[in-house]
Short mmCIF file of C-alpha atoms in Angstrom, two decimals:
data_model
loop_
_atom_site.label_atom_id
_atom_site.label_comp_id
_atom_site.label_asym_id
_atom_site.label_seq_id
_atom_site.Cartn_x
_atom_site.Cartn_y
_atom_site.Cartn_z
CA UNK A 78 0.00 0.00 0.00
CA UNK A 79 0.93 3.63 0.00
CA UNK A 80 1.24 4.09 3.54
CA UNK A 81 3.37 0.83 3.65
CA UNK A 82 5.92 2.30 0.46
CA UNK A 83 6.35 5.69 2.72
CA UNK A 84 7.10 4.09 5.86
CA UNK A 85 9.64 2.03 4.06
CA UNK A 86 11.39 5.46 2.29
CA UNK A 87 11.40 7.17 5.39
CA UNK A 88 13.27 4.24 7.18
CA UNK A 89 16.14 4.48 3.82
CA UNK A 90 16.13 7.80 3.10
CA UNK A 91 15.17 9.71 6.52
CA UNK A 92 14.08 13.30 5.81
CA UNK A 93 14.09 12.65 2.32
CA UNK A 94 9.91 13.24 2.20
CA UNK A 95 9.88 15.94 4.84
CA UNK A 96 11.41 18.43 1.67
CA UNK A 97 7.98 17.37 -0.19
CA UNK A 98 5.92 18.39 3.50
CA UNK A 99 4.24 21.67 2.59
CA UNK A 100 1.69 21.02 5.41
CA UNK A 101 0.42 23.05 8.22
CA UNK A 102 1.83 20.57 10.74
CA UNK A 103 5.17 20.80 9.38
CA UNK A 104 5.26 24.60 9.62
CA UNK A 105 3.85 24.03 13.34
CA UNK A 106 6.29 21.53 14.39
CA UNK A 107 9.37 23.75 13.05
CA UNK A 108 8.27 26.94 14.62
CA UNK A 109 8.06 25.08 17.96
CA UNK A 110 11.27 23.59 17.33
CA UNK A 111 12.62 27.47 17.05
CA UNK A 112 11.54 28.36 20.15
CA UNK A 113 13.36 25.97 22.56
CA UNK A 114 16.50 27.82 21.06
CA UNK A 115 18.91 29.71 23.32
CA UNK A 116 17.80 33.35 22.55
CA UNK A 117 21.79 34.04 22.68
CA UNK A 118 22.35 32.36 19.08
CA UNK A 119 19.93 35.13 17.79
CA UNK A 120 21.93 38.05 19.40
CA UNK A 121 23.31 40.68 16.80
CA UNK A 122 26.91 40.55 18.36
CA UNK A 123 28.97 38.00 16.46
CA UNK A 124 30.44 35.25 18.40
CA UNK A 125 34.02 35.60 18.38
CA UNK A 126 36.22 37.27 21.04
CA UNK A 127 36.69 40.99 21.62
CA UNK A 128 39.95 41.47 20.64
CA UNK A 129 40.75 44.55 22.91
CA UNK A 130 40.38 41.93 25.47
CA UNK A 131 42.28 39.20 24.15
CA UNK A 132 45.23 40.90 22.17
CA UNK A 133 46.87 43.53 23.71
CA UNK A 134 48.59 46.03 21.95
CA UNK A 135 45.40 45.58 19.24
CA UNK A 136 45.83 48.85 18.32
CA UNK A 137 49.76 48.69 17.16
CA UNK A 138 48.99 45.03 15.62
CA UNK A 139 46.53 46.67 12.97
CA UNK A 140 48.57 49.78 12.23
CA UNK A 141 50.04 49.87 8.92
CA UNK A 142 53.67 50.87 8.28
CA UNK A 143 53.70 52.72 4.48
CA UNK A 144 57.14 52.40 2.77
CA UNK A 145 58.13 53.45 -0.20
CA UNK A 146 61.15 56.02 -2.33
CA UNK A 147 59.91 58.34 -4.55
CA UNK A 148 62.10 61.39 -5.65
CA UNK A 149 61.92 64.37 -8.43
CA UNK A 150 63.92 67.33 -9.42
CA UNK A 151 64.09 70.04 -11.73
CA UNK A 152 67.00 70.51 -13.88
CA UNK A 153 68.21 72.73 -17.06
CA UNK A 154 66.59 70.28 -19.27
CA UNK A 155 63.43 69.33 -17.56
CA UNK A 156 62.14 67.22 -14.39
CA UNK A 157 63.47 64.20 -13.73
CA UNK A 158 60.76 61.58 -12.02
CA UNK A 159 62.34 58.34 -10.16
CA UNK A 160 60.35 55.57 -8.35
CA UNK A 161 60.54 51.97 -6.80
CA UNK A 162 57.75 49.44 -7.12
CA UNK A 163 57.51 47.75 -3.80
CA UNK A 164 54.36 48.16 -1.94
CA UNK A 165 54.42 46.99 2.17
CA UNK A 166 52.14 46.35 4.53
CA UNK A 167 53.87 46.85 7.78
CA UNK A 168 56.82 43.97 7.42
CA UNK A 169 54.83 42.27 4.68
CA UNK A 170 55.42 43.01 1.26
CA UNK A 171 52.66 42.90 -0.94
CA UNK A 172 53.83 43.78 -4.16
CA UNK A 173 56.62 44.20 -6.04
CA UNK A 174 55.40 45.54 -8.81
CA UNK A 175 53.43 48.61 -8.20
CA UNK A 176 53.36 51.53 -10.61
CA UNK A 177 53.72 54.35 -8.37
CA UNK A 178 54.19 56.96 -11.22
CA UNK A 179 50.43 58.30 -12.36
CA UNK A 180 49.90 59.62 -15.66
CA UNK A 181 47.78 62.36 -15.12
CA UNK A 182 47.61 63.84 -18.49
CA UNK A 183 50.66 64.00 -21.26
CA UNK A 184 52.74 67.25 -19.50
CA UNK A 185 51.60 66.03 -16.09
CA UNK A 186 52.82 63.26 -13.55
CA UNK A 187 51.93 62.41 -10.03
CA UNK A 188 53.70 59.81 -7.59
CA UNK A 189 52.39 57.68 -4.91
CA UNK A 190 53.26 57.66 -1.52
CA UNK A 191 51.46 56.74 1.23
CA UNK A 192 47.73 54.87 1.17
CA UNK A 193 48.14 53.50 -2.42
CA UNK A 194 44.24 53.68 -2.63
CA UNK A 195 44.12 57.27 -1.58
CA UNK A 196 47.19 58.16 -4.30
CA UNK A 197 45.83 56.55 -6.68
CA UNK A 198 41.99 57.27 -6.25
CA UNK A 199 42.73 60.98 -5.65
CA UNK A 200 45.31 61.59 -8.43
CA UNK A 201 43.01 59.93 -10.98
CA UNK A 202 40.41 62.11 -10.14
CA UNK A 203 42.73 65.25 -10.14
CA UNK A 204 43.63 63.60 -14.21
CA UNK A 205 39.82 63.93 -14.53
CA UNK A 206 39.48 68.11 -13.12
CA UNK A 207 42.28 68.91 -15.27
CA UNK A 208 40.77 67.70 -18.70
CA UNK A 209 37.40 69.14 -17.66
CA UNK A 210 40.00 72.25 -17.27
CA UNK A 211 41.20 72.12 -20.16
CA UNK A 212 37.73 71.22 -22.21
CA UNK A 213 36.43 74.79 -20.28
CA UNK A 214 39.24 77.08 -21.23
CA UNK A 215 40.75 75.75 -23.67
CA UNK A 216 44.15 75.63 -22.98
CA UNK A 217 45.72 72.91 -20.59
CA UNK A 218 46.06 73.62 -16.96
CA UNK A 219 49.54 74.44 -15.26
CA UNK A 220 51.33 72.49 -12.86
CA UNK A 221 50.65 74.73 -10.20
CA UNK A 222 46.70 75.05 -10.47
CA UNK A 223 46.49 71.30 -10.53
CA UNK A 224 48.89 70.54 -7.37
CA UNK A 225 45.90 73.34 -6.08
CA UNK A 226 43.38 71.52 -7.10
CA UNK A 227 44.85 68.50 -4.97
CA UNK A 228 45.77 70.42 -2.01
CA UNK A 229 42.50 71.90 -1.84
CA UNK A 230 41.15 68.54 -2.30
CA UNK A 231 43.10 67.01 0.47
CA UNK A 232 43.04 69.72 3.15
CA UNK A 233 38.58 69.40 2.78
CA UNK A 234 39.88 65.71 3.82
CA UNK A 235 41.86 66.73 6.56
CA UNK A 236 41.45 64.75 9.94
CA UNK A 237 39.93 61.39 8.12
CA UNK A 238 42.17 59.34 7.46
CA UNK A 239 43.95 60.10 3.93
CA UNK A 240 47.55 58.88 3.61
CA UNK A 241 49.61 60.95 0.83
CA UNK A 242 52.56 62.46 0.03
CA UNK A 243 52.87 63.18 -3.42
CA UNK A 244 54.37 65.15 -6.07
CA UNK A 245 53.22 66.95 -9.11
CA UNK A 246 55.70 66.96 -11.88
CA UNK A 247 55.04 68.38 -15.45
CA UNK A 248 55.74 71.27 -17.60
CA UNK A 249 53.70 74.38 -18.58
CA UNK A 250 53.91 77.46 -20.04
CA UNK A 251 56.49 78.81 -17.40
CA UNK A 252 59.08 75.86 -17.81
CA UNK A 253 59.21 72.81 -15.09
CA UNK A 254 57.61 72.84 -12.45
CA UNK A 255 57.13 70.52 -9.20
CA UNK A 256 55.01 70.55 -6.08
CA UNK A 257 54.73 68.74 -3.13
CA UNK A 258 51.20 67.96 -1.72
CA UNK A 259 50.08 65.90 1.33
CA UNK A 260 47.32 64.86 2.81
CA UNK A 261 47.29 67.54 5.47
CA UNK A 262 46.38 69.92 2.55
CA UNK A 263 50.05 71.21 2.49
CA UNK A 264 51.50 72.57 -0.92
CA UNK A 265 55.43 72.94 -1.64
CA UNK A 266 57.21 74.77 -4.80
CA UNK A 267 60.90 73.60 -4.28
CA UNK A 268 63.42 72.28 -6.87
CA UNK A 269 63.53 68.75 -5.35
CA UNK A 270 61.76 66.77 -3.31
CA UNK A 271 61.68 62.58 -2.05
CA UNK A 272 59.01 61.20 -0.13
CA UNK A 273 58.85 57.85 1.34
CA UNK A 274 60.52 55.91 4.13
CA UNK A 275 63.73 55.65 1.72
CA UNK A 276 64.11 59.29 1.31
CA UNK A 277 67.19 60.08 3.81
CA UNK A 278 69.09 57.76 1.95
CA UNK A 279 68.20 59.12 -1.79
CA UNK A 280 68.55 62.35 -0.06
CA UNK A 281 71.99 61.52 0.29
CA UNK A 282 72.67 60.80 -2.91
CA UNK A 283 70.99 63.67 -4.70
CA UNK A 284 72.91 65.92 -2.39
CA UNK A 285 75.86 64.85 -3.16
CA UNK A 286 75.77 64.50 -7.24
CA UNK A 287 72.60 67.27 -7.76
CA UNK A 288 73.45 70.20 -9.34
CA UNK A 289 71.28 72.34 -11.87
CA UNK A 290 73.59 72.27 -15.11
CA UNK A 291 73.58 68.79 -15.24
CA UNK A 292 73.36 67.06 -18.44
CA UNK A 293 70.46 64.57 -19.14
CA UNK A 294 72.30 61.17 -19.37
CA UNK A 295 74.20 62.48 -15.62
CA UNK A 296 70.27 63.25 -14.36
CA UNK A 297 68.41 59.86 -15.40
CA UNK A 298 71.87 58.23 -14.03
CA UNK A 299 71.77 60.35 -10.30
CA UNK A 300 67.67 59.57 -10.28
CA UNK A 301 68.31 55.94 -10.84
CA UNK A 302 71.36 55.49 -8.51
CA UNK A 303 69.41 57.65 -5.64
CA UNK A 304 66.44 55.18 -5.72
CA UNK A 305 68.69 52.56 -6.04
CA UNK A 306 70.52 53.47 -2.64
CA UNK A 307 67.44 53.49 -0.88
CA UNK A 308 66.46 49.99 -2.11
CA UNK A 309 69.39 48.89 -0.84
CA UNK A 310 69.07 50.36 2.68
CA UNK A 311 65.43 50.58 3.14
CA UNK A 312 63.66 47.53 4.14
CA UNK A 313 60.54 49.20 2.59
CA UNK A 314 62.17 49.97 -0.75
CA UNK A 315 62.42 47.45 -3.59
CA UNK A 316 61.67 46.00 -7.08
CA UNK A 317 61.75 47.57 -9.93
CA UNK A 318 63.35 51.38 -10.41
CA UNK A 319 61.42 53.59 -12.76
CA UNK A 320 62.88 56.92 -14.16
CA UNK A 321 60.43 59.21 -16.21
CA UNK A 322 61.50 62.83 -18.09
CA UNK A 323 59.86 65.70 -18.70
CA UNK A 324 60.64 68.43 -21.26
CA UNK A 325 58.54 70.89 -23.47
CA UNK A 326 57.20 67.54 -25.61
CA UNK A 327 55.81 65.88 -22.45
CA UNK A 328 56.96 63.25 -20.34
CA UNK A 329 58.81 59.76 -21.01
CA UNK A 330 59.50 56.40 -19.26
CA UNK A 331 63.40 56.29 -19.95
CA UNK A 332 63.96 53.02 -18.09
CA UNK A 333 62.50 50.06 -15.66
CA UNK A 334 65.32 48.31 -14.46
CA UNK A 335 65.42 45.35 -11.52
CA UNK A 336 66.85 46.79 -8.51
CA UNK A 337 69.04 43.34 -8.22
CA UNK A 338 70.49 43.78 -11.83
CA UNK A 339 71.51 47.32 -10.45
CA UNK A 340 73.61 45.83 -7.18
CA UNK A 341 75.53 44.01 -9.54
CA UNK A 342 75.94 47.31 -12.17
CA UNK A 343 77.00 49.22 -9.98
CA UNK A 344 79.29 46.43 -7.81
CA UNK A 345 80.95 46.12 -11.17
CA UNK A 346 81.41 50.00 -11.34
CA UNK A 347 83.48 49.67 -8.30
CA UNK A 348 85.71 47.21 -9.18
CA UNK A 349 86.99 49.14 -12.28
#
């Protein structure tokens, strides 16, 4: 019989006819089955432990330490643009191969330091205000109305959270120029400038071989060595180094080179 065949599923396949069970006696029997329930397992709170009570020092543990070595400088032939390409998260590195130069328009670059969201984000939308710039008044915006732009941009942000310290490289109708901008809304007009945890040692280097009648080939050569130096010293620092130019015709990537084929370039240098 009928009855017989279900009694005989239900003792193979248990539950397999309660899926089929659209009565009301199912619906009864579940929603009193709900209600011996702890009311705990309902709570909004998730159940896991509060971690300013079980790790100490919570605060420091999530803190992010940003590393990086980005420098520029002006020169009689244009601005010179140098970067690495290693991206950290505290002592973990996350990338290698991070392009921390931004191409904001074809006279224009930015660089990345800091939050590599809030560079990148932010200087992207800055490539965005200049064309609408340029679309308005028909000529394209200078370097130092779009480092405004960004400053202004940054110091509305002030007190939230933004991480940046970049530079605005390009040329305009006065010549090259380059700013410094942060994300404490400060603005800088200076003839060079790194930012990054690498900095005091490419600092070292540009002071030593920077000077403003330097030739090109001597200006991509100090960019690259400078970056290079604070790869080697800078736990932060590393991968690839990437030298741009700019001049009166815009700016140029002039070389990506592996910061390990440089240790041995230069280790070869020495022993001439």
């Amino acid at each position: 019989s009928g009855s017989a065949l279900q009694v005989a599923l239900r003792s193979l396949v248990p539950g397999m006819l309660d899926c089929l069970d659209y009565s009301v006696s199912r619906c009864t029997r579940e929603a009193q089955a709900h209600e011996v329930l702890p009311a705990e397992l309902f709570d909004s709170a998730p159940l896991l432990p509060n971690p300013h009570e079980r790790c100490p020092g919570m605060e420091q543990h999530i803190r992010m330490v940003h590393g990086t070595t980005t420098l520029a400088f002006k020169y009689q032939g244009g601005v010179v643009v140098a970067v690495d390409s290693r991206a950290s998260a505290g002592a973990y590195i996350a990338s290698q191969t991070v392009k921390k130069v931004i191409e904001i328009n074809p006279f224009l670059l930015g660089t990345m330091a800091g939050g590599a969201a809030d560079c990148s984000f932010w200087e992207r939308y800055l490539g965005m205000r200049c064309r609408m710039f340029e679309l308005n008044q028909k000529k394209r915006i200078s370097v130092g109305a779009a480092s405004k732009i960004l400053s202004n941009i940054t110091h509305s942000y002030k007190g939230y959270g933004l991480s940046m310290g970049t530079m605005i490289c390009g040329w305009d109708e006065t010549g090259p120029q380059l700013y410094y901008v942060d994300s404490d809304g400060d603005r800088l007009h200076h003839h060079i400038f790194s930012v990054g945890s690498g900095s005091t040692f490419a600092y070292g280097v540009l002071d030593t071989g920077y000077r403003f009648d330097l030739t090109k080939d001597e200006a991509l050569s100090l960019a690259q060595r400078s970056i290079f130096a604070a790869t080697y010293r800078d736990a932060y620092s590393g991968g690839t180094v990437r030298v741009y130019h700019i001049d009166e015709q815009g700016w140029k990537r002039m070389s990506e080179t592996d910061s390990m084929e440089l240790f041995y370039k230069f280790k070869d240098e020495k022993k001439k």
